[in-house]
Short mmCIF file of C-alpha atoms in Angstrom, two decimals:
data_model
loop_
_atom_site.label_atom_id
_atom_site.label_comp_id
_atom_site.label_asym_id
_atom_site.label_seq_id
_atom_site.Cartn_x
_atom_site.Cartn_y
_atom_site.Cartn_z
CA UNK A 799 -40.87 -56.47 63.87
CA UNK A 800 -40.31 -57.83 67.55
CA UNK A 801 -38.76 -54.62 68.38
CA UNK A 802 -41.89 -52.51 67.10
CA UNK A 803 -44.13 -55.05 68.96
CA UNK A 804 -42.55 -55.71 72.51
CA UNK A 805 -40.81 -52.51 72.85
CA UNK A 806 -40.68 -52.72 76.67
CA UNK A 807 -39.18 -55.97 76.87
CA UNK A 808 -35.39 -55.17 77.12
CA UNK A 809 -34.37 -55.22 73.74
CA UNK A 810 -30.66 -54.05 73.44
CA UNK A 811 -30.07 -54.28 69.60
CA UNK A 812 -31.39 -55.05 66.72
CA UNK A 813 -29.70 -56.27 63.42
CA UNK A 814 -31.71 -56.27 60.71
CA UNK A 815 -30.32 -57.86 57.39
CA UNK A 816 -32.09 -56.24 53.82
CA UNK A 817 -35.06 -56.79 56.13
CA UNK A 818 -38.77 -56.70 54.39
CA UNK A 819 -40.47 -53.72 56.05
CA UNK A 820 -42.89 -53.47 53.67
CA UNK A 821 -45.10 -56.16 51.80
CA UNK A 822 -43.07 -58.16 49.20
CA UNK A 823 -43.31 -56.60 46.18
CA UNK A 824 -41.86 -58.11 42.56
CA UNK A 825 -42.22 -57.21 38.95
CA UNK A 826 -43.95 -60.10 36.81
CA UNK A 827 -40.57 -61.80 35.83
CA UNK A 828 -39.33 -64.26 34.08
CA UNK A 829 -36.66 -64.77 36.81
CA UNK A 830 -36.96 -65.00 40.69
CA UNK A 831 -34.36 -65.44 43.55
CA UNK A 832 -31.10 -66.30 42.44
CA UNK A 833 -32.29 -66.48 38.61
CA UNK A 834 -34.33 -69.80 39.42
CA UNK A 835 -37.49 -69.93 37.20
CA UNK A 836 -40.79 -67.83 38.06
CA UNK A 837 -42.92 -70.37 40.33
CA UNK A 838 -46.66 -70.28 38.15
CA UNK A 839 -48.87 -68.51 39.35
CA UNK A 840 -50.93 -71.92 40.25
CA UNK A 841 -48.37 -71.75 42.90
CA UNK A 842 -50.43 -69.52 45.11
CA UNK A 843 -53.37 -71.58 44.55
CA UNK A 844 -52.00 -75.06 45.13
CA UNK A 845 -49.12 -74.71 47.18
CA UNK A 846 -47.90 -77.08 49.92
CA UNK A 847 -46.25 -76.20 53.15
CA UNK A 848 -42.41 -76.92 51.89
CA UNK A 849 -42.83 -75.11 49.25
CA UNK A 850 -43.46 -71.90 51.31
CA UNK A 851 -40.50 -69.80 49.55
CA UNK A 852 -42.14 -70.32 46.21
CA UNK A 853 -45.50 -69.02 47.65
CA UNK A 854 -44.26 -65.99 49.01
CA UNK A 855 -42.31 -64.87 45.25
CA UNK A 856 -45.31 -65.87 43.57
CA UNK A 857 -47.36 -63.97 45.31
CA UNK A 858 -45.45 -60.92 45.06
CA UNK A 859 -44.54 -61.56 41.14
CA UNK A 860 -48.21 -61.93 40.63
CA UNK A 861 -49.32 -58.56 42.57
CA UNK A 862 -51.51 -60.79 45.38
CA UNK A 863 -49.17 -60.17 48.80
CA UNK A 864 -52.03 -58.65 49.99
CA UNK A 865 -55.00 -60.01 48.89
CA UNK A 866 -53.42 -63.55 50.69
CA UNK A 867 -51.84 -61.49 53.72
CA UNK A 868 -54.39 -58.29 54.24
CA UNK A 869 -54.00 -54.86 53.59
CA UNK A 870 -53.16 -53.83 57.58
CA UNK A 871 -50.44 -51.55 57.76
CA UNK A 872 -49.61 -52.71 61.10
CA UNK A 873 -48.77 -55.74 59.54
CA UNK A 874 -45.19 -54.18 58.02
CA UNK A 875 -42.72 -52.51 59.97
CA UNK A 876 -43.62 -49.55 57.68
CA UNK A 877 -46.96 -49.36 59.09
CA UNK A 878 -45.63 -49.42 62.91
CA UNK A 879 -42.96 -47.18 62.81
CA UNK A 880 -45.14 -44.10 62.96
CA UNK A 881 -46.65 -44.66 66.10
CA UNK A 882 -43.00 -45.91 67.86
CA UNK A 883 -41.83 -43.53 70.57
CA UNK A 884 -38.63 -44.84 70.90
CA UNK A 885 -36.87 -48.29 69.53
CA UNK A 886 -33.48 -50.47 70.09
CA UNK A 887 -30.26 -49.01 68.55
CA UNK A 888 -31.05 -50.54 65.11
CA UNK A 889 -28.20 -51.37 62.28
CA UNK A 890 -29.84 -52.58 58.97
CA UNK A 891 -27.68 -54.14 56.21
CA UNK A 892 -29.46 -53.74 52.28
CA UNK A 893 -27.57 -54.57 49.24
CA UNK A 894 -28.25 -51.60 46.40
CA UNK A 895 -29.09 -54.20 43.73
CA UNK A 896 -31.65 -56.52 45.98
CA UNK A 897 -33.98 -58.16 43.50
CA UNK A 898 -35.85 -59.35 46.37
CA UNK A 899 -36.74 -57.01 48.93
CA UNK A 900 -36.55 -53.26 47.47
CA UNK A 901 -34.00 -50.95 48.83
CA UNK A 902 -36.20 -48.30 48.93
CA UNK A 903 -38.09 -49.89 51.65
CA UNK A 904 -35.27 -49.84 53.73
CA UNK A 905 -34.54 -46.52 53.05
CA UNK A 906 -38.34 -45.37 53.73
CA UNK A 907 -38.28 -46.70 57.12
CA UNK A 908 -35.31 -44.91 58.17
CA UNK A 909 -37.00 -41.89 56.81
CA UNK A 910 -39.83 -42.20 58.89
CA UNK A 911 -37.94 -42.77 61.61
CA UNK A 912 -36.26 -39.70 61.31
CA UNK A 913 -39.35 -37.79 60.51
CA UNK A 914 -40.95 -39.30 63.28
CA UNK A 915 -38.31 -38.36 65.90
CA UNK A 916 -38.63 -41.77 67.36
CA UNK A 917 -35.51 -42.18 70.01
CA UNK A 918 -33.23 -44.69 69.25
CA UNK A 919 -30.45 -44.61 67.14
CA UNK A 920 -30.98 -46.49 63.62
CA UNK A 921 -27.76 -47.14 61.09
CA UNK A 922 -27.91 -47.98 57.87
CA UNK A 923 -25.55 -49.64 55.91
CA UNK A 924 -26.39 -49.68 51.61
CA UNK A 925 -23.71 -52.30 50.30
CA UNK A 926 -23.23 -50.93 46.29
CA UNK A 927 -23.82 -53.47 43.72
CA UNK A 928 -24.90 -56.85 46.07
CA UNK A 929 -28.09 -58.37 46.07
CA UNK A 930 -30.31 -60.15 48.00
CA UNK A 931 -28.20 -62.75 50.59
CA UNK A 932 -25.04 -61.36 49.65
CA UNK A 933 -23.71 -61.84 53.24
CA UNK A 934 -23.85 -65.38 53.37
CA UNK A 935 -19.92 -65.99 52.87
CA UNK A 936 -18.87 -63.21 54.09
CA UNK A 937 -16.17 -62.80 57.26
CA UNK A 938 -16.07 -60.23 59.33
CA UNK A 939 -12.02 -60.13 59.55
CA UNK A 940 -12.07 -59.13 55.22
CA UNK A 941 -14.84 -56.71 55.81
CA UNK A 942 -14.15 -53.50 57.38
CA UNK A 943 -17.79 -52.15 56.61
CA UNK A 944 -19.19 -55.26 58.75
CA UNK A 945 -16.45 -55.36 61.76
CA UNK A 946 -17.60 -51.70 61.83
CA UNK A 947 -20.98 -52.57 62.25
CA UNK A 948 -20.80 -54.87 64.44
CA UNK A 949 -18.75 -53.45 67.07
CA UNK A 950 -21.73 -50.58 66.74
CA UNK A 951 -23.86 -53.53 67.52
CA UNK A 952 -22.11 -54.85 70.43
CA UNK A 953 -21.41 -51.21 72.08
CA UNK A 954 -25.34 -50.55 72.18
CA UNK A 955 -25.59 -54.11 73.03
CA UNK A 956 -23.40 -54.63 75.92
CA UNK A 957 -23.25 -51.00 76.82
#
């Protein structure tokens, strides 16, 4: 989002890990993130600061992202990239099987970037089979797909 926002800044890079480009979206379930129970939906309505990460699955599981957030486009990364002219070399990392954030919103923001000719190179890396927060205990020296990526990160980076 910074990158859409402060584009003149100096931004070399950006890294962007199964990032939410559009508003959170979730199927009435009776599962959530990392099969923990589905919050209420009383969550949304009486909800206290710590329990922020329940808020924001309820109010995707119960279709009201919106109504609490606002319908704005510009408020998604979605809704920006149209009007970008150019952004940072940008590698995003999605697992296939998020349950979290879709894939497909990953994958329609690097189609409008390429529709939209912005300048700037943009990678995409769909890991088959993981999830949401699959990275978490992964090493770069047992991944080849990530010590790829990275050193793509660090050339644009560093120049």
């Amino acid at each position: 989002m910074s990158a859409l926002l402060h584009r003149s800044d100096g931004m070399k890079a950006v890294l962007a890990q199964y990032p939410m480009t559009d508003y959170l979206r979730q199927e009435k379930a009776t599962e959530m993130l990392s099969n923990m129970p589905a919050a209420p939906e009383s969550t949304i309505e009486n909800y206290h600061t710590p329990a922020r990460f329940d808020l924001s699955y309820a109010l995707a599981a119960y279709g009201k992202y919106l109504t609490y957030f606002g319908e704005d486009p510009k408020l998604w990364p979605i809704g920006l990239i149209a009007d970008a002219a150019a952004m940072p070399p940008t590698w995003i990392i999605h697992g296939e099987a998020d349950k979290v954030v879709e894939i497909g919103d990953s994958l329609k923001f690097v189609d409008q970037w390429t529709k939209n000719e912005v300048r700037g190179e943009v990678k995409l890396s769909v890991l088959p089979g993981m999830d949401h927060g699959f990275d978490d205990a992964i090493k770069e020296d047992e991944e080849e797909w990530l010590r790829e990526g990275l050193g793509w990160v660090q050339e644009k980076w560093l120049g």
